PDB file of C-alpha atoms in Angstrom:
ATOM      1  CA  MET A 357       0.000   0.000   0.000  1.00  0.00           C
ATOM      2  CA  ASN A 358       1.453   3.372  -0.980  1.00  0.00           C
ATOM      3  CA  ARG A 359       1.585   6.381   1.327  1.00  0.00           C
ATOM      4  CA  ARG A 360      -1.387   8.115  -0.339  1.00  0.00           C
ATOM      5  CA  ALA A 361      -3.584   5.010  -0.084  1.00  0.00           C
ATOM      6  CA  GLY A 362      -2.620   4.519   3.552  1.00  0.00           C
ATOM      7  CA  ALA A 363      -3.551   8.106   4.414  1.00  0.00           C
ATOM      8  CA  LEU A 364      -6.888   7.753   2.621  1.00  0.00           C
ATOM      9  CA  THR A 365      -7.666   4.553   4.545  1.00  0.00           C
ATOM     10  CA  ALA A 366      -6.937   6.260   7.877  1.00  0.00           C
ATOM     11  CA  VAL A 367      -9.249   9.159   7.010  1.00  0.00           C
ATOM     12  CA  LEU A 368     -12.078   6.852   5.951  1.00  0.00           C
ATOM     13  CA  THR A 369     -11.694   4.792   9.138  1.00  0.00           C
ATOM     14  CA  ALA A 370     -11.970   7.928  11.271  1.00  0.00           C
ATOM     15  CA  LEU A 371     -15.062   9.129   9.383  1.00  0.00           C
ATOM     16  CA  VAL A 372     -16.819   5.771   9.775  1.00  0.00           C
ATOM     17  CA  ALA A 373     -16.042   5.659  13.504  1.00  0.00           C
ATOM     18  CA  ALA A 374     -17.489   9.134  13.953  1.00  0.00           C
ATOM     19  CA  ALA A 375     -20.630   8.276  11.988  1.00  0.00           C
ATOM     20  CA  VAL A 376     -21.459   4.931  13.619  1.00  0.00           C
ATOM     21  CA  PRO A 377     -23.339   5.218  16.946  1.00  0.00           C
ATOM     22  CA  GLY A 378     -21.622   3.498  19.832  1.00  0.00           C
ATOM     23  CA  CYS A 379     -18.078   4.015  18.533  1.00  0.00           C
ATOM     24  CA  SER A 380     -17.433   6.833  21.013  1.00  0.00           C
ATOM     25  CA  SER A 381     -15.801   5.706  24.260  1.00  0.00           C
ATOM     26  CA  THR A 382     -17.907   8.229  26.252  1.00  0.00           C
ATOM     27  CA  PRO A 383     -21.673   7.631  26.020  1.00  0.00           C
ATOM     28  CA  PRO A 384     -23.906  10.719  25.982  1.00  0.00           C
ATOM     29  CA  ALA A 385     -25.135  11.698  29.461  1.00  0.00           C
ATOM     30  CA  LEU A 386     -28.821  11.414  30.296  1.00  0.00           C
ATOM     31  CA  SER A 387     -30.477  14.352  32.031  1.00  0.00           C
ATOM     32  CA  LEU A 388     -33.594  14.008  34.182  1.00  0.00           C
ATOM     33  CA  THR A 389     -35.648  17.168  34.811  1.00  0.00           C
ATOM     34  CA  VAL A 390     -37.686  17.294  38.030  1.00  0.00           C
ATOM     35  CA  LEU A 391     -40.144  20.132  38.661  1.00  0.00           C
ATOM     36  CA  ALA A 392     -40.709  20.316  42.419  1.00  0.00           C
ATOM     37  CA  ALA A 393     -42.281  22.563  45.034  1.00  0.00           C
ATOM     38  CA  ALA A 394     -39.785  24.961  46.615  1.00  0.00           C
ATOM     39  CA  SER A 395     -40.294  23.447  50.077  1.00  0.00           C
ATOM     40  CA  LEU A 396     -38.780  20.204  48.763  1.00  0.00           C
ATOM     41  CA  GLN A 397     -35.474  21.752  47.728  1.00  0.00           C
ATOM     42  CA  PRO A 398     -33.204  20.519  50.568  1.00  0.00           C
ATOM     43  CA  THR A 399     -34.591  16.971  50.541  1.00  0.00           C
ATOM     44  CA  PHE A 400     -34.838  16.561  46.770  1.00  0.00           C
ATOM     45  CA  THR A 401     -31.329  17.939  46.283  1.00  0.00           C
ATOM     46  CA  GLU A 402     -30.062  15.149  48.515  1.00  0.00           C
ATOM     47  CA  LEU A 403     -32.226  12.603  46.706  1.00  0.00           C
ATOM     48  CA  GLY A 404     -30.810  13.869  43.415  1.00  0.00           C
ATOM     49  CA  ASP A 405     -27.306  13.054  44.640  1.00  0.00           C
ATOM     50  CA  GLN A 406     -28.497   9.589  45.624  1.00  0.00           C
ATOM     51  CA  PHE A 407     -30.121   9.063  42.231  1.00  0.00           C
ATOM     52  CA  ARG A 408     -26.980  10.105  40.369  1.00  0.00           C
ATOM     53  CA  ALA A 409     -24.909   7.694  42.450  1.00  0.00           C
ATOM     54  CA  GLU A 410     -27.298   4.852  41.561  1.00  0.00           C
ATOM     55  CA  HIS A 411     -27.428   5.823  37.865  1.00  0.00           C
ATOM     56  CA  PRO A 412     -23.904   6.652  36.634  1.00  0.00           C
ATOM     57  CA  GLY A 413     -23.951   8.900  33.595  1.00  0.00           C
ATOM     58  CA  THR A 414     -27.310  10.414  34.561  1.00  0.00           C
ATOM     59  CA  SER A 415     -27.667  14.002  35.756  1.00  0.00           C
ATOM     60  CA  VAL A 416     -30.659  15.439  37.597  1.00  0.00           C
ATOM     61  CA  ARG A 417     -31.778  19.011  36.994  1.00  0.00           C
ATOM     62  CA  PHE A 418     -34.287  20.538  39.393  1.00  0.00           C
ATOM     63  CA  ASP A 419     -36.709  23.378  38.802  1.00  0.00           C
ATOM     64  CA  PHE A 420     -37.840  24.507  42.265  1.00  0.00           C
ATOM     65  CA  ALA A 421     -40.704  27.013  42.442  1.00  0.00           C
ATOM     66  CA  SER A 422     -44.208  27.375  43.816  1.00  0.00           C
ATOM     67  CA  SER A 423     -46.482  24.505  42.821  1.00  0.00           C
ATOM     68  CA  SER A 424     -48.900  26.891  41.125  1.00  0.00           C
ATOM     69  CA  ASP A 425     -46.102  28.377  39.006  1.00  0.00           C
ATOM     70  CA  LEU A 426     -44.848  24.923  38.021  1.00  0.00           C
ATOM     71  CA  ALA A 427     -48.340  23.738  37.110  1.00  0.00           C
ATOM     72  CA  ALA A 428     -48.817  26.844  34.971  1.00  0.00           C
ATOM     73  CA  GLN A 429     -45.491  26.235  33.219  1.00  0.00           C
ATOM     74  CA  LEU A 430     -46.442  22.647  32.406  1.00  0.00           C
ATOM     75  CA  THR A 431     -49.907  23.490  31.108  1.00  0.00           C
ATOM     76  CA  GLN A 432     -48.347  26.221  28.955  1.00  0.00           C
ATOM     77  CA  GLY A 433     -45.938  23.812  27.266  1.00  0.00           C
ATOM     78  CA  ALA A 434     -42.935  23.366  29.569  1.00  0.00           C
ATOM     79  CA  THR A 435     -41.404  19.907  29.500  1.00  0.00           C
ATOM     80  CA  GLY A 436     -39.874  17.683  32.142  1.00  0.00           C
ATOM     81  CA  ASP A 437     -39.783  14.165  33.528  1.00  0.00           C
ATOM     82  CA  VAL A 438     -41.306  14.383  37.026  1.00  0.00           C
ATOM     83  CA  PHE A 439     -43.643  16.793  38.823  1.00  0.00           C
ATOM     84  CA  ALA A 440     -43.838  16.963  42.634  1.00  0.00           C
ATOM     85  CA  SER A 441     -46.461  19.334  44.012  1.00  0.00           C
ATOM     86  CA  ALA A 442     -47.046  20.772  47.488  1.00  0.00           C
ATOM     87  CA  ASP A 443     -50.786  20.209  47.159  1.00  0.00           C
ATOM     88  CA  THR A 444     -53.256  18.076  45.240  1.00  0.00           C
ATOM     89  CA  THR A 445     -54.957  21.031  43.530  1.00  0.00           C
ATOM     90  CA  GLN A 446     -51.981  21.858  41.313  1.00  0.00           C
ATOM     91  CA  MET A 447     -51.393  18.195  40.514  1.00  0.00           C
ATOM     92  CA  ASP A 448     -55.063  17.920  39.544  1.00  0.00           C
ATOM     93  CA  THR A 449     -54.567  20.853  37.171  1.00  0.00           C
ATOM     94  CA  VAL A 450     -51.696  19.067  35.428  1.00  0.00           C
ATOM     95  CA  ALA A 451     -53.638  15.794  35.358  1.00  0.00           C
ATOM     96  CA  ALA A 452     -56.684  17.492  33.814  1.00  0.00           C
ATOM     97  CA  ALA A 453     -54.431  18.735  31.002  1.00  0.00           C
ATOM     98  CA  GLY A 454     -53.525  15.125  30.213  1.00  0.00           C
ATOM     99  CA  LEU A 455     -49.859  15.579  31.104  1.00  0.00           C
ATOM    100  CA  LEU A 456     -49.328  12.718  33.576  1.00  0.00           C
ATOM    101  CA  ALA A 457     -47.979   9.283  32.707  1.00  0.00           C
ATOM    102  CA  GLY A 458     -49.973   7.642  35.501  1.00  0.00           C
ATOM    103  CA  ARG A 459     -51.836   8.267  38.732  1.00  0.00           C
ATOM    104  CA  PRO A 460     -50.052  10.559  41.220  1.00  0.00           C
ATOM    105  CA  VAL A 461     -48.704   9.054  44.441  1.00  0.00           C
ATOM    106  CA  GLN A 462     -48.972  10.862  47.775  1.00  0.00           C
ATOM    107  CA  PHE A 463     -45.497  10.884  49.353  1.00  0.00           C
ATOM    108  CA  ALA A 464     -45.519  13.472  52.168  1.00  0.00           C
ATOM    109  CA  SER A 465     -47.563  16.047  54.063  1.00  0.00           C
ATOM    110  CA  ASN A 466     -46.906  19.415  55.666  1.00  0.00           C
ATOM    111  CA  THR A 467     -48.542  21.426  58.445  1.00  0.00           C
ATOM    112  CA  LEU A 468     -48.852  25.160  59.050  1.00  0.00           C
ATOM    113  CA  VAL A 469     -47.063  26.911  61.906  1.00  0.00           C
ATOM    114  CA  ILE A 470     -46.640  30.528  63.003  1.00  0.00           C
ATOM    115  CA  VAL A 471     -43.163  32.065  62.973  1.00  0.00           C
ATOM    116  CA  THR A 472     -42.102  35.111  64.970  1.00  0.00           C
ATOM    117  CA  ALA A 473     -38.865  36.819  65.913  1.00  0.00           C
ATOM    118  CA  PRO A 474     -36.691  34.741  68.275  1.00  0.00           C
ATOM    119  CA  GLY A 475     -38.141  34.717  71.760  1.00  0.00           C
ATOM    120  CA  ASN A 476     -41.654  35.437  70.475  1.00  0.00           C
ATOM    121  CA  PRO A 477     -41.655  39.039  71.807  1.00  0.00           C
ATOM    122  CA  ASN A 478     -45.358  39.598  71.090  1.00  0.00           C
ATOM    123  CA  ARG A 479     -46.335  36.469  73.025  1.00  0.00           C
ATOM    124  CA  ILE A 480     -48.316  34.959  70.173  1.00  0.00           C
ATOM    125  CA  ALA A 481     -49.860  31.709  71.382  1.00  0.00           C
ATOM    126  CA  SER A 482     -52.703  30.961  68.948  1.00  0.00           C
ATOM    127  CA  PHE A 483     -53.956  31.534  65.427  1.00  0.00           C
ATOM    128  CA  ALA A 484     -56.513  34.004  66.839  1.00  0.00           C
ATOM    129  CA  ASP A 485     -53.658  36.129  68.197  1.00  0.00           C
ATOM    130  CA  LEU A 486     -52.664  36.927  64.623  1.00  0.00           C
ATOM    131  CA  ALA A 487     -55.775  39.102  64.337  1.00  0.00           C
ATOM    132  CA  ARG A 488     -54.701  41.450  67.132  1.00  0.00           C
ATOM    133  CA  PRO A 489     -54.885  45.140  66.152  1.00  0.00           C
ATOM    134  CA  GLY A 490     -51.494  46.540  65.252  1.00  0.00           C
ATOM    135  CA  LEU A 491     -49.814  43.167  64.783  1.00  0.00           C
ATOM    136  CA  ARG A 492     -47.932  43.022  61.463  1.00  0.00           C
ATOM    137  CA  VAL A 493     -48.653  39.659  59.873  1.00  0.00           C
ATOM    138  CA  VAL A 494     -47.479  38.305  56.510  1.00  0.00           C
ATOM    139  CA  VAL A 495     -48.861  35.284  54.673  1.00  0.00           C
ATOM    140  CA  SER A 496     -48.846  33.671  51.231  1.00  0.00           C
ATOM    141  CA  PRO A 497     -52.010  34.112  49.161  1.00  0.00           C
ATOM    142  CA  PRO A 498     -53.951  31.407  47.320  1.00  0.00           C
ATOM    143  CA  PRO A 499     -53.326  29.588  45.003  1.00  0.00           C
ATOM    144  CA  MET A 500     -50.021  29.078  46.808  1.00  0.00           C
ATOM    145  CA  PRO A 501     -50.452  25.835  48.806  1.00  0.00           C
ATOM    146  CA  CYS A 502     -49.475  27.576  52.044  1.00  0.00           C
ATOM    147  CA  GLY A 503     -51.955  30.350  51.256  1.00  0.00           C
ATOM    148  CA  VAL A 504     -54.720  27.863  50.493  1.00  0.00           C
ATOM    149  CA  ALA A 505     -54.102  26.121  53.827  1.00  0.00           C
ATOM    150  CA  THR A 506     -54.062  29.445  55.704  1.00  0.00           C
ATOM    151  CA  ARG A 507     -57.363  30.465  54.112  1.00  0.00           C
ATOM    152  CA  ARG A 508     -58.829  27.089  55.118  1.00  0.00           C
ATOM    153  CA  VAL A 509     -57.901  27.756  58.763  1.00  0.00           C
ATOM    154  CA  GLU A 510     -59.402  31.257  58.567  1.00  0.00           C
ATOM    155  CA  ASP A 511     -62.676  29.879  57.238  1.00  0.00           C
ATOM    156  CA  ALA A 512     -62.789  27.098  59.828  1.00  0.00           C
ATOM    157  CA  THR A 513     -62.047  29.346  62.790  1.00  0.00           C
ATOM    158  CA  GLY A 514     -63.797  32.519  61.691  1.00  0.00           C
ATOM    159  CA  VAL A 515     -60.533  34.360  62.392  1.00  0.00           C
ATOM    160  CA  HIS A 516     -59.816  36.428  59.292  1.00  0.00           C
ATOM    161  CA  LEU A 517     -56.394  37.991  59.060  1.00  0.00           C
ATOM    162  CA  ALA A 518     -55.488  41.427  57.733  1.00  0.00           C
ATOM    163  CA  PRO A 519     -51.909  40.866  56.541  1.00  0.00           C
ATOM    164  CA  VAL A 520     -49.643  43.813  55.894  1.00  0.00           C
ATOM    165  CA  SER A 521     -48.426  41.920  52.821  1.00  0.00           C
ATOM    166  CA  GLU A 522     -49.044  38.708  50.899  1.00  0.00           C
ATOM    167  CA  GLU A 523     -45.818  37.163  49.653  1.00  0.00           C
ATOM    168  CA  PRO A 524     -45.744  34.812  46.631  1.00  0.00           C
ATOM    169  CA  ASP A 525     -42.814  32.881  48.110  1.00  0.00           C
ATOM    170  CA  VAL A 526     -42.610  31.386  51.608  1.00  0.00           C
ATOM    171  CA  GLU A 527     -38.971  32.465  51.767  1.00  0.00           C
ATOM    172  CA  ASP A 528     -40.211  36.045  51.442  1.00  0.00           C
ATOM    173  CA  VAL A 529     -42.595  35.481  54.363  1.00  0.00           C
ATOM    174  CA  LEU A 530     -39.689  34.234  56.468  1.00  0.00           C
ATOM    175  CA  ASN A 531     -37.513  37.134  55.352  1.00  0.00           C
ATOM    176  CA  LYS A 532     -40.128  39.688  56.423  1.00  0.00           C
ATOM    177  CA  VAL A 533     -40.145  38.151  59.901  1.00  0.00           C
ATOM    178  CA  THR A 534     -36.390  37.689  60.288  1.00  0.00           C
ATOM    179  CA  THR A 535     -35.664  41.268  59.173  1.00  0.00           C
ATOM    180  CA  GLY A 536     -38.244  42.756  61.534  1.00  0.00           C
ATOM    181  CA  GLU A 537     -40.544  43.990  58.771  1.00  0.00           C
ATOM    182  CA  ALA A 538     -43.295  41.774  60.185  1.00  0.00           C
ATOM    183  CA  ASP A 539     -44.148  40.522  63.655  1.00  0.00           C
ATOM    184  CA  ALA A 540     -45.375  37.102  62.531  1.00  0.00           C
ATOM    185  CA  GLY A 541     -45.897  34.943  59.487  1.00  0.00           C
ATOM    186  CA  VAL A 542     -47.650  31.721  58.572  1.00  0.00           C
ATOM    187  CA  VAL A 543     -45.479  29.080  56.889  1.00  0.00           C
ATOM    188  CA  ASN A 544     -45.145  25.313  56.722  1.00  0.00           C
ATOM    189  CA  ARG A 545     -43.398  23.386  59.474  1.00  0.00           C
ATOM    190  CA  THR A 546     -40.538  22.433  57.168  1.00  0.00           C
ATOM    191  CA  ASP A 547     -39.934  26.077  56.263  1.00  0.00           C
ATOM    192  CA  ALA A 548     -39.664  26.993  59.940  1.00  0.00           C
ATOM    193  CA  LEU A 549     -37.178  24.172  60.500  1.00  0.00           C
ATOM    194  CA  VAL A 550     -35.011  25.445  57.640  1.00  0.00           C
ATOM    195  CA  ALA A 551     -35.043  28.932  59.218  1.00  0.00           C
ATOM    196  CA  GLY A 552     -33.665  27.426  62.420  1.00  0.00           C
ATOM    197  CA  ASP A 553     -32.950  29.789  65.317  1.00  0.00           C
ATOM    198  CA  ARG A 554     -33.689  32.845  63.180  1.00  0.00           C
ATOM    199  CA  VAL A 555     -37.344  32.396  64.184  1.00  0.00           C
ATOM    200  CA  ALA A 556     -39.491  31.125  67.032  1.00  0.00           C
ATOM    201  CA  THR A 557     -42.162  28.603  66.041  1.00  0.00           C
ATOM    202  CA  VAL A 558     -45.709  28.512  67.405  1.00  0.00           C
ATOM    203  CA  THR A 559     -47.944  25.525  66.674  1.00  0.00           C
ATOM    204  CA  PHE A 560     -51.747  25.714  66.771  1.00  0.00           C
ATOM    205  CA  PRO A 561     -54.291  22.855  66.821  1.00  0.00           C
ATOM    206  CA  GLN A 562     -56.401  24.103  63.893  1.00  0.00           C
ATOM    207  CA  ALA A 563     -53.462  23.396  61.557  1.00  0.00           C
ATOM    208  CA  THR A 564     -54.331  19.694  61.653  1.00  0.00           C
ATOM    209  CA  ASP A 565     -57.479  20.504  59.673  1.00  0.00           C
ATOM    210  CA  ALA A 566     -55.456  22.145  56.880  1.00  0.00           C
ATOM    211  CA  VAL A 567     -52.674  19.650  56.239  1.00  0.00           C
ATOM    212  CA  SER A 568     -51.157  19.859  52.738  1.00  0.00           C
ATOM    213  CA  SER A 569     -50.654  16.568  50.901  1.00  0.00           C
ATOM    214  CA  TYR A 570     -47.736  16.252  48.486  1.00  0.00           C
ATOM    215  CA  PRO A 571     -48.267  14.153  45.317  1.00  0.00           C
ATOM    216  CA  ILE A 572     -45.653  13.132  42.746  1.00  0.00           C
ATOM    217  CA  ALA A 573     -45.991  11.726  39.226  1.00  0.00           C
ATOM    218  CA  ALA A 574     -43.980  11.022  36.097  1.00  0.00           C
ATOM    219  CA  LEU A 575     -44.894  13.232  33.148  1.00  0.00           C
ATOM    220  CA  LYS A 576     -46.343  11.734  29.969  1.00  0.00           C
ATOM    221  CA  LYS A 577     -43.928  13.522  27.619  1.00  0.00           C
ATOM    222  CA  SER A 578     -40.835  12.531  29.603  1.00  0.00           C
ATOM    223  CA  PRO A 579     -37.923  11.730  27.263  1.00  0.00           C
ATOM    224  CA  HIS A 580     -36.804   9.152  29.833  1.00  0.00           C
ATOM    225  CA  PRO A 581     -39.954   7.438  31.175  1.00  0.00           C
ATOM    226  CA  GLU A 582     -38.130   4.584  32.913  1.00  0.00           C
ATOM    227  CA  LEU A 583     -35.762   6.940  34.725  1.00  0.00           C
ATOM    228  CA  ALA A 584     -38.722   9.151  35.673  1.00  0.00           C
ATOM    229  CA  ARG A 585     -40.488   6.148  37.193  1.00  0.00           C
ATOM    230  CA  GLN A 586     -37.330   5.189  39.079  1.00  0.00           C
ATOM    231  CA  PHE A 587     -37.006   8.693  40.557  1.00  0.00           C
ATOM    232  CA  VAL A 588     -40.615   8.530  41.747  1.00  0.00           C
ATOM    233  CA  ASP A 589     -39.854   5.131  43.292  1.00  0.00           C
ATOM    234  CA  LEU A 590     -36.869   6.634  45.123  1.00  0.00           C
ATOM    235  CA  VAL A 591     -39.023   9.393  46.609  1.00  0.00           C
ATOM    236  CA  VAL A 592     -41.817   7.105  47.797  1.00  0.00           C
ATOM    237  CA  GLY A 593     -39.413   4.354  48.895  1.00  0.00           C
ATOM    238  CA  ALA A 594     -37.565   3.892  52.172  1.00  0.00           C
ATOM    239  CA  THR A 595     -34.709   6.309  51.396  1.00  0.00           C
ATOM    240  CA  GLY A 596     -36.991   9.121  50.305  1.00  0.00           C
ATOM    241  CA  GLN A 597     -39.340   8.658  53.229  1.00  0.00           C
ATOM    242  CA  ARG A 598     -36.464   8.692  55.713  1.00  0.00           C
ATOM    243  CA  LEU A 599     -35.038  11.936  54.342  1.00  0.00           C
ATOM    244  CA  LEU A 600     -38.458  13.586  54.164  1.00  0.00           C
ATOM    245  CA  SER A 601     -39.159  12.654  57.778  1.00  0.00           C
ATOM    246  CA  GLN A 602     -35.802  14.076  58.859  1.00  0.00           C
ATOM    247  CA  ALA A 603     -36.719  17.333  57.090  1.00  0.00           C
ATOM    248  CA  GLY A 604     -39.949  17.607  59.107  1.00  0.00           C
ATOM    249  CA  PHE A 605     -42.470  16.319  56.583  1.00  0.00           C
ATOM    250  CA  GLY A 606     -45.334  14.180  57.818  1.00  0.00           C
ATOM    251  CA  LYS A 607     -46.453  10.851  56.444  1.00  0.00           C
ATOM    252  CA  PRO A 608     -48.511  10.848  53.237  1.00  0.00           C
TER     253      PRO A 608
END
């Protein structure tokens, strides 16, 4: 074989290797997209690490936001593999649009609490105390899951609040309290735990009548339906339930 023929053979071999799938030594990475309620961020981030360890070559990308915002994104054409909501209403919205691959599974619950400045300087001891004249209270509005639950307690107790502001994000509610812009706020138990000693937490019995249930489901248009199902299984399985319990979530 002459030099020119040898060079031509080498070039052709390289072109064929590049064109034939599977010839690359590094397979393309798979990416799973999970849309999840903001309150799930610490736990799901840890579960994402676990999932990656169990599925080498697979990455997990999270989109954390309010459940109502995520449901709106999905019904307006956003794509993903898994949706985890902080209430059943937003999951029902996505289901009604025909976007779920199967029936949602309830995997956790959350309960309202009151947060105040450390030491509870205004001596708030009940939900009714939030209606005191002059007390600066912040809440989340419906359709935010926390806002829906708060409204449910108001209707059940007849105690209707007059918040100085309604914040679309629970983190903003916490921030108003921790910076002294508000005297008290209504958030979920898990949010108060994340805030730690930056707040004092007050429980109230009526919260048990407004518990938020968290459902999860694989999405019908998932590019990776088997991986989506496996992520759901991780959340509802022993590992997911242990981490959720440690984060303060209740049983489904």
